[in-house]
mmCIF file of C-alpha atoms in Angstrom:
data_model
loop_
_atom_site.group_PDB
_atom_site.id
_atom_site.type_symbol
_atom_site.label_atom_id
_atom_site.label_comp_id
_atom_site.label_asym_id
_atom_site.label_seq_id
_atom_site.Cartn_x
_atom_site.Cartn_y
_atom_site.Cartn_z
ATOM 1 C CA UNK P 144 48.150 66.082 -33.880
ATOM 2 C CA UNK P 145 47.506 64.301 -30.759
ATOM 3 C CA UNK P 146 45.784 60.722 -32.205
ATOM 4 C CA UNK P 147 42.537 59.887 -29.642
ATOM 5 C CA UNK P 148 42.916 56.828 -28.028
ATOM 6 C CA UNK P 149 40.835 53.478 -29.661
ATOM 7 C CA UNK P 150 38.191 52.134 -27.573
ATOM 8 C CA UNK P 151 38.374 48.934 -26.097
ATOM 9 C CA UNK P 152 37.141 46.134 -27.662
ATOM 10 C CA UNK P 153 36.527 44.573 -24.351
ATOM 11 C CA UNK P 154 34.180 47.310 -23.174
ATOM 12 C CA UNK P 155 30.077 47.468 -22.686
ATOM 13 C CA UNK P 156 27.820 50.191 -23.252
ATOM 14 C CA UNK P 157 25.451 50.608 -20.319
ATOM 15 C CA UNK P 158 22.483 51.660 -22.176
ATOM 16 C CA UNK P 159 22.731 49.001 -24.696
ATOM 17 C CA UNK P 160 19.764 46.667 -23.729
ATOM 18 C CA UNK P 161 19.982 42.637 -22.448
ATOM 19 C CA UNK P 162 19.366 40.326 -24.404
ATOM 20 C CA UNK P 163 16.655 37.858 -23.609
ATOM 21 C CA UNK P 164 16.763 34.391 -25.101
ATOM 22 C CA UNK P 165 12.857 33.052 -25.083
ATOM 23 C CA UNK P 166 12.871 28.941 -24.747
ATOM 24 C CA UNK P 167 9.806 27.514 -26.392
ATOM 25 C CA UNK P 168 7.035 26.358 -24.476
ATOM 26 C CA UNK P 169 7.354 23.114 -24.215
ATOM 27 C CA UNK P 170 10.932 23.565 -22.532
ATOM 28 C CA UNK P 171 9.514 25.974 -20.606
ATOM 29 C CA UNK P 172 6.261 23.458 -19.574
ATOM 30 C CA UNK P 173 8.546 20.868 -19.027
ATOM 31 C CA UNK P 174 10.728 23.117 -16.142
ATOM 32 C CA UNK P 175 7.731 24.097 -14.271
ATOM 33 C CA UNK P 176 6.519 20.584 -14.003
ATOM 34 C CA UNK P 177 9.914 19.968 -12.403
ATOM 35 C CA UNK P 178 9.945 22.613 -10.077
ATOM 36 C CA UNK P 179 6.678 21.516 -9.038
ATOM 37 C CA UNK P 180 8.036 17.604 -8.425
ATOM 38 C CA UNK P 181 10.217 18.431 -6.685
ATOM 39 C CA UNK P 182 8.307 20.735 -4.181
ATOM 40 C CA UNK P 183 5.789 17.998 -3.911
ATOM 41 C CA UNK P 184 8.772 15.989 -2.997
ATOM 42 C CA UNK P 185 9.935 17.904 -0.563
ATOM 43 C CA UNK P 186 6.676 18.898 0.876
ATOM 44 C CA UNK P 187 6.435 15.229 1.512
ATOM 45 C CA UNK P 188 9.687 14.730 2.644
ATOM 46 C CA UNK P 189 8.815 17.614 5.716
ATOM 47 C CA UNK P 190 5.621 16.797 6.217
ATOM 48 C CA UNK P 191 5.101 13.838 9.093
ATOM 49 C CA UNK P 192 2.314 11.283 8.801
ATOM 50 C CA UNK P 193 0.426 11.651 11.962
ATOM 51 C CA UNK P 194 1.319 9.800 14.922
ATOM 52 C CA UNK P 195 -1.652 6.956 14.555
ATOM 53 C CA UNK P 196 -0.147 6.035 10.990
ATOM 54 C CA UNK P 197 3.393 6.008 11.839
ATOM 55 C CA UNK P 198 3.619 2.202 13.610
ATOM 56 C CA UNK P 199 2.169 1.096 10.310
ATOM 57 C CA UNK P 200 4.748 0.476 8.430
ATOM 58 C CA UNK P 201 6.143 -2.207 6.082
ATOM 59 C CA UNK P 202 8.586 -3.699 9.251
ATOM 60 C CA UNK P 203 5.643 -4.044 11.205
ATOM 61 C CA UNK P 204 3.489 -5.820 9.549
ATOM 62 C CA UNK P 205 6.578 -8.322 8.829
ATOM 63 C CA UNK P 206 6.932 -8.644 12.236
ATOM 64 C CA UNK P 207 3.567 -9.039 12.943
ATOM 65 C CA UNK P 208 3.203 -12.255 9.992
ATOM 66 C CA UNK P 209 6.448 -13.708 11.569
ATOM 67 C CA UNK P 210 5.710 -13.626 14.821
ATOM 68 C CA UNK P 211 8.450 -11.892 16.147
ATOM 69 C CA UNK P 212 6.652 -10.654 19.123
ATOM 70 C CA UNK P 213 4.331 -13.657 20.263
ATOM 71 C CA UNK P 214 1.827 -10.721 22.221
ATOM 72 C CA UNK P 215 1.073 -8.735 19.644
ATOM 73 C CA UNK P 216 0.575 -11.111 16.888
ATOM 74 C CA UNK P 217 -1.484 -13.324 18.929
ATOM 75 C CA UNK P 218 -3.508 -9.686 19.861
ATOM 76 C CA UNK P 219 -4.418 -9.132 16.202
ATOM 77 C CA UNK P 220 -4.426 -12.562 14.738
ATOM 78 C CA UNK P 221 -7.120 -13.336 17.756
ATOM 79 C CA UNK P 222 -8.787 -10.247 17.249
ATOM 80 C CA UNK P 223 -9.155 -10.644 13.271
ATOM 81 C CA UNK P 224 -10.551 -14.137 13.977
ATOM 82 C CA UNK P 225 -13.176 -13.071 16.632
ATOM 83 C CA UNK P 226 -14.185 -10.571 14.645
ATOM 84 C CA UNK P 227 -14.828 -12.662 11.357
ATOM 85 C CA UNK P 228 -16.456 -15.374 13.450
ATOM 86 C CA UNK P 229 -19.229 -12.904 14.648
ATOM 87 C CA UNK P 230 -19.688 -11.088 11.266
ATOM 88 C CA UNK P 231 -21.010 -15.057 10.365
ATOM 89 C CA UNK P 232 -23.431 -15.195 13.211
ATOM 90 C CA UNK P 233 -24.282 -11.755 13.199
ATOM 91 C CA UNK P 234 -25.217 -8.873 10.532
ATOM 92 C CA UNK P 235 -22.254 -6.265 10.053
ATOM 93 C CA UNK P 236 -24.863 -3.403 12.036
ATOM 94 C CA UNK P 237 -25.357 -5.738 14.814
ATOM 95 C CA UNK P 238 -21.131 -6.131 15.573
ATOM 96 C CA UNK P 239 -20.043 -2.680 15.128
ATOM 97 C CA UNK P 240 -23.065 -1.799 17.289
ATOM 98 C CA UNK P 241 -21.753 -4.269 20.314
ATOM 99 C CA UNK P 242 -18.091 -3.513 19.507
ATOM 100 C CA UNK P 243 -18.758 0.157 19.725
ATOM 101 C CA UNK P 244 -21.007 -0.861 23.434
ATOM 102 C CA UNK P 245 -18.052 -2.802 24.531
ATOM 103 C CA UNK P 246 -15.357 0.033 24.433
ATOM 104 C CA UNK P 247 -17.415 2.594 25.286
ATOM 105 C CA UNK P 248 -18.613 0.470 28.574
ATOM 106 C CA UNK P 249 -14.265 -0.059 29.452
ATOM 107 C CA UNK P 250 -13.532 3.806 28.733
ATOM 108 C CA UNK P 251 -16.242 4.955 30.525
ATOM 109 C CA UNK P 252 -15.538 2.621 33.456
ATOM 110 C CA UNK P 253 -11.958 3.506 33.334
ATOM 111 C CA UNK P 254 -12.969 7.254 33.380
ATOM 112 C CA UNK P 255 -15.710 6.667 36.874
ATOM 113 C CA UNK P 256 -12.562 4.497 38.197
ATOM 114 C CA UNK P 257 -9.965 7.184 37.617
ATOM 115 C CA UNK P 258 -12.382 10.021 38.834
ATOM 116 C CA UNK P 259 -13.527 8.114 41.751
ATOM 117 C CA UNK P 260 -9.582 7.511 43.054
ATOM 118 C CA UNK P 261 -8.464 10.957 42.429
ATOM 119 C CA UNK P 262 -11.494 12.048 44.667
ATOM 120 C CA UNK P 263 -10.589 9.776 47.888
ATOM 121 C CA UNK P 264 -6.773 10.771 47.108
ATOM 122 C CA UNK P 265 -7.624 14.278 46.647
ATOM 123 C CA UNK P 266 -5.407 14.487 43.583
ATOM 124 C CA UNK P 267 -5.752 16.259 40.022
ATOM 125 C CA UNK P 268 -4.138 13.953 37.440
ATOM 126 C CA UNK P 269 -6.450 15.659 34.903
ATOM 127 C CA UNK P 270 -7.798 13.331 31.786
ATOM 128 C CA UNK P 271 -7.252 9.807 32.461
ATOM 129 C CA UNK P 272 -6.991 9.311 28.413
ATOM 130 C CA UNK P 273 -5.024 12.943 27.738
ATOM 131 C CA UNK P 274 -2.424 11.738 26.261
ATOM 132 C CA UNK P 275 -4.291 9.456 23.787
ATOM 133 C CA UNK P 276 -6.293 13.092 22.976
ATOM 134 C CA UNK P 277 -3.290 14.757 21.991
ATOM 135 C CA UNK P 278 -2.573 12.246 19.297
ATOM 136 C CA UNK P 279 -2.427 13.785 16.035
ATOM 137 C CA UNK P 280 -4.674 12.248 13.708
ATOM 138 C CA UNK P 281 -5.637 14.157 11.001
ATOM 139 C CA UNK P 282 -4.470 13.859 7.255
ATOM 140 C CA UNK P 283 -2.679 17.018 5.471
ATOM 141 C CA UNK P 284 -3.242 17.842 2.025
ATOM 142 C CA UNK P 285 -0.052 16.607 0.483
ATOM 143 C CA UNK P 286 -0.824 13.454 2.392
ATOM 144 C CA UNK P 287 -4.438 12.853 0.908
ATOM 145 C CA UNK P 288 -3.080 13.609 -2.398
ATOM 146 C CA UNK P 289 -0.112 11.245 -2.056
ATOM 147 C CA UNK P 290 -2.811 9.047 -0.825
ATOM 148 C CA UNK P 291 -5.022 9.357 -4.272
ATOM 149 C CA UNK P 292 -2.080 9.530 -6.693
ATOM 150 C CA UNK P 293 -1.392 6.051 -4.928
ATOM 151 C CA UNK P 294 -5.177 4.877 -5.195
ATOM 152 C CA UNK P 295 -5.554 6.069 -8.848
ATOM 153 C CA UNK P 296 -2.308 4.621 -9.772
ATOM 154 C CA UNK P 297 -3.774 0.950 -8.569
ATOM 155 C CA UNK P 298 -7.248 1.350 -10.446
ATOM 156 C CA UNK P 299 -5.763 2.580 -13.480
ATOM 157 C CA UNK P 300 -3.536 -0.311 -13.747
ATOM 158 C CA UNK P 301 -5.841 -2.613 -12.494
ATOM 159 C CA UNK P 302 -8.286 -0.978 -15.333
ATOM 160 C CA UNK P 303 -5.977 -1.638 -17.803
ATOM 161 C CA UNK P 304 -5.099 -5.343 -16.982
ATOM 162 C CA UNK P 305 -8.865 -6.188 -17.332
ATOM 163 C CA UNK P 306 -9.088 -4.613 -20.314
ATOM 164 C CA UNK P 307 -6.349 -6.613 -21.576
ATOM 165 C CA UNK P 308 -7.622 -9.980 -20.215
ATOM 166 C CA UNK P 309 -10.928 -9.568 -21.593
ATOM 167 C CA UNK P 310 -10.215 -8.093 -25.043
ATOM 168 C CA UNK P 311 -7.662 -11.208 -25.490
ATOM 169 C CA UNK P 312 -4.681 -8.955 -26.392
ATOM 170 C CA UNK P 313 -2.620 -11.948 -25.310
ATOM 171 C CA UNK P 314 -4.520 -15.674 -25.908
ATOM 172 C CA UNK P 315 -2.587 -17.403 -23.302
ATOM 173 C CA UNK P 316 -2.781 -14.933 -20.715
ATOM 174 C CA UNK P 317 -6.836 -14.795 -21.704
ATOM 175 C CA UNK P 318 -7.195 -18.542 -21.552
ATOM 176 C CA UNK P 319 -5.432 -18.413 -17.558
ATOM 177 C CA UNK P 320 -7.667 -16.196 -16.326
ATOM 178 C CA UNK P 321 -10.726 -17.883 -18.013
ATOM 179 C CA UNK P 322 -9.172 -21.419 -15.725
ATOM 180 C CA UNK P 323 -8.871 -19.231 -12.866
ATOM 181 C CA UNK P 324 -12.456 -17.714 -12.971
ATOM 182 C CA UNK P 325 -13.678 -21.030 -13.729
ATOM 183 C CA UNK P 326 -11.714 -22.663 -10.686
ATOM 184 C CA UNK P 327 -12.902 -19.745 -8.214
ATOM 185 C CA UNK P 328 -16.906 -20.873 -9.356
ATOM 186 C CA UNK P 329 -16.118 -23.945 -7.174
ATOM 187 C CA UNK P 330 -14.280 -22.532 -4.326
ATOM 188 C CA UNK P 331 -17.706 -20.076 -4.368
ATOM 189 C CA UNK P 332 -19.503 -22.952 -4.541
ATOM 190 C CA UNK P 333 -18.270 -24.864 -1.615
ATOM 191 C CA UNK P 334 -16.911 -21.219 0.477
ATOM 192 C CA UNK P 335 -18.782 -18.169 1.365
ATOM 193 C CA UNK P 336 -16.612 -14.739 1.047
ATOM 194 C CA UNK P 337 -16.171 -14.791 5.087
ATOM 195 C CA UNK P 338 -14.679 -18.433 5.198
ATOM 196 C CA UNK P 339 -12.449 -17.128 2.256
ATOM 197 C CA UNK P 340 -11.420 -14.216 4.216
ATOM 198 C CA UNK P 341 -10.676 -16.556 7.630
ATOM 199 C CA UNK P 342 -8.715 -18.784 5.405
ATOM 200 C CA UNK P 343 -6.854 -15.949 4.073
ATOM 201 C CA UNK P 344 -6.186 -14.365 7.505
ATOM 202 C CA UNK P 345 -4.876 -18.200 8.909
ATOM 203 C CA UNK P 346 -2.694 -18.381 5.946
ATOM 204 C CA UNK P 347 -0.896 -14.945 6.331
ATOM 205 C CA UNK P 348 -0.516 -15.909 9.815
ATOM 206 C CA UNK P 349 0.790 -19.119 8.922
ATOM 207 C CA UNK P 350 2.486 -19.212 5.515
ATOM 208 C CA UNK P 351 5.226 -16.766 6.515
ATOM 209 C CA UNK P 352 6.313 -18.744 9.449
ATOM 210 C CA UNK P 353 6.178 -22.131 7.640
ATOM 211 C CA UNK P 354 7.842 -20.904 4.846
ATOM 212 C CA UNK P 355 10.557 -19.690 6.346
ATOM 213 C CA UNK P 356 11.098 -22.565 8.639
ATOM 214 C CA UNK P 357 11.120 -25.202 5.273
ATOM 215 C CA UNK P 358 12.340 -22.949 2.289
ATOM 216 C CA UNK P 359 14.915 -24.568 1.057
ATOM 217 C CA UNK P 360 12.429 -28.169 0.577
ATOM 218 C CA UNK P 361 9.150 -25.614 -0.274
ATOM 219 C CA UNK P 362 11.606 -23.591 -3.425
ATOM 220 C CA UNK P 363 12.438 -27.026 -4.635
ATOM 221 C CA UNK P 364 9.228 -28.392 -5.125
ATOM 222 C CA UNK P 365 8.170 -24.616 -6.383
ATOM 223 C CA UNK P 366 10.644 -24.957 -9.001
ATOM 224 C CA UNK P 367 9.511 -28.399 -10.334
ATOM 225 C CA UNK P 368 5.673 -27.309 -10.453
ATOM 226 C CA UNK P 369 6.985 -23.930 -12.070
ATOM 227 C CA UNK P 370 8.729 -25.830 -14.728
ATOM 228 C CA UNK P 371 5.717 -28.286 -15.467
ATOM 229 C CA UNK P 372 3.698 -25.298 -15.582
ATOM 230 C CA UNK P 373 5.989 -24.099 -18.390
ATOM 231 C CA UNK P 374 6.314 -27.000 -20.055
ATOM 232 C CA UNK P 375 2.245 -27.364 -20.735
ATOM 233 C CA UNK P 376 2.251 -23.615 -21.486
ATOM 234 C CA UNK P 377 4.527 -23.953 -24.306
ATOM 235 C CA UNK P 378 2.951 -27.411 -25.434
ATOM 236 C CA UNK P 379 -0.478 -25.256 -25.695
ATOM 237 C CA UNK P 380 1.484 -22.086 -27.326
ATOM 238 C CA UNK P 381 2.474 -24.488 -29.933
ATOM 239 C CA UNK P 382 -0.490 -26.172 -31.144
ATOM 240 C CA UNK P 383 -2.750 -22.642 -30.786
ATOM 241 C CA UNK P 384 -2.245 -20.841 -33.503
ATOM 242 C CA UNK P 385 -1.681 -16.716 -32.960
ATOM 243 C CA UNK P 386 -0.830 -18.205 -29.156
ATOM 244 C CA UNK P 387 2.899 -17.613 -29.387
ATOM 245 C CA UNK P 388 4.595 -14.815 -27.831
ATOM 246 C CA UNK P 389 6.563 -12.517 -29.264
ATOM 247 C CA UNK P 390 10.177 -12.593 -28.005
ATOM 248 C CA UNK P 391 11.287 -9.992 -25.562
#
């Protein structure tokens, strides 16, 4: 008797059927929302800003408030200035109005110069503003979303803060913005909102350069008005009752 050979232990049906292991949903929720991160990541990542919003970036606008490049700060520090000083002789209609008249009376002159000089030179330069035509400046989707997560982001914190101030979950931090509102009825009292906003613009212009040139003497007295500041704090924390904070 011929004995018939064992099968393998090591050896699969085919037809037997796979086994599936189901994750629950929430594992399963969770995934997706990954997946879609990080498409929306990389969608951003790809996708260019156009080419009006790319010189506005975080650099620049140092550069601008430090005056690394005398021309162009004095350009927009000038032009913020001219334009604040009209907006308190004139209504906000009447200076878009003449702004809009002004470049519209230097393009079009530009474009009857240009035309007029390729006709006596009998050339064809085409558009004398073509290449400022072909700027990109339109806004994708991902961009205008990233745009409102950002936006939504601000309000709902800013939301919440307010919320906070007002509904005195903290006493001390209540009772500073109650001096601070009451301080700001006097600068409205002696300031309009376009002064404030000329004063702000002179002061970004200003500050940075200042600051930098006397930090060492402007953090020393910061530190002593800091501490003072502290020091009253705590004397109020301790004679309010419910004031004190609870240790972090």
């Amino acid at each position: 008797m011929e004995e018939k050979p064992k099968p393998s232990s090591t050896t699969f049906s085919p037809g037997l059927p796979e086994l599936k292991v189901e994750h629950p949903a929430g594992e399963v929720h969770q995934r997706e929302r990954r997946r879609s991160s990080q498409a929306r990541r990389g969608s951003e990542r790809t996708t260019a800003p156009p080419v009006v919003f790319q010189g506005l970036t975080r650099e620049k606008v140092m550069e601008l408030l430090y005056w690394r490049n005398l021309k162009q700060s004095g350009l927009v520090f000038g032009s913020l200035l001219l334009l604040f000083f009209s907006l308190t002789q004139f209504s906000v209609v009447s200076v878009v109005a003449y702004l809009a008249l002004a470049t519209l009376s230097a393009t079009i002159s530009f474009r009857v110069y240009k035309s007029v000089l390729q006709a006596v030179q009998k050339t064809d330069e085409g558009h004398p503003f073509k290449a400022y035509l072909e700027v990109e400046m339109s806004l994708s989707h991902d961009q205008m979303q990233k745009y409102a997560e950002n936006a939504q982001y601000y309000i709902n914190s800013t939301l919440k803060e307010l919320r906070r101030l007002f509904l005195v979950q903290d006493l001390v931090d209540s009772l500073k913005f109650a001096v601070l509102m009451w301080l700001l009825t006097y600068v409205g009292a002696l300031f309009n909102g376009l002064t404030l906003l000329i004063m702000v613009v002179v002061s970004m212009f200003s500050m940075p350069v200042v600051y930098e040139k006397y930090q060492a003497q402007i953090d020393q007295y910061l530190d002593l008005i800091r501490t003072q500041v502290n020091s009253v704090v705590g004397k109020i924390q301790e004679k309010i009752p419910g004031a004190k904070r609870k240790a972090e």
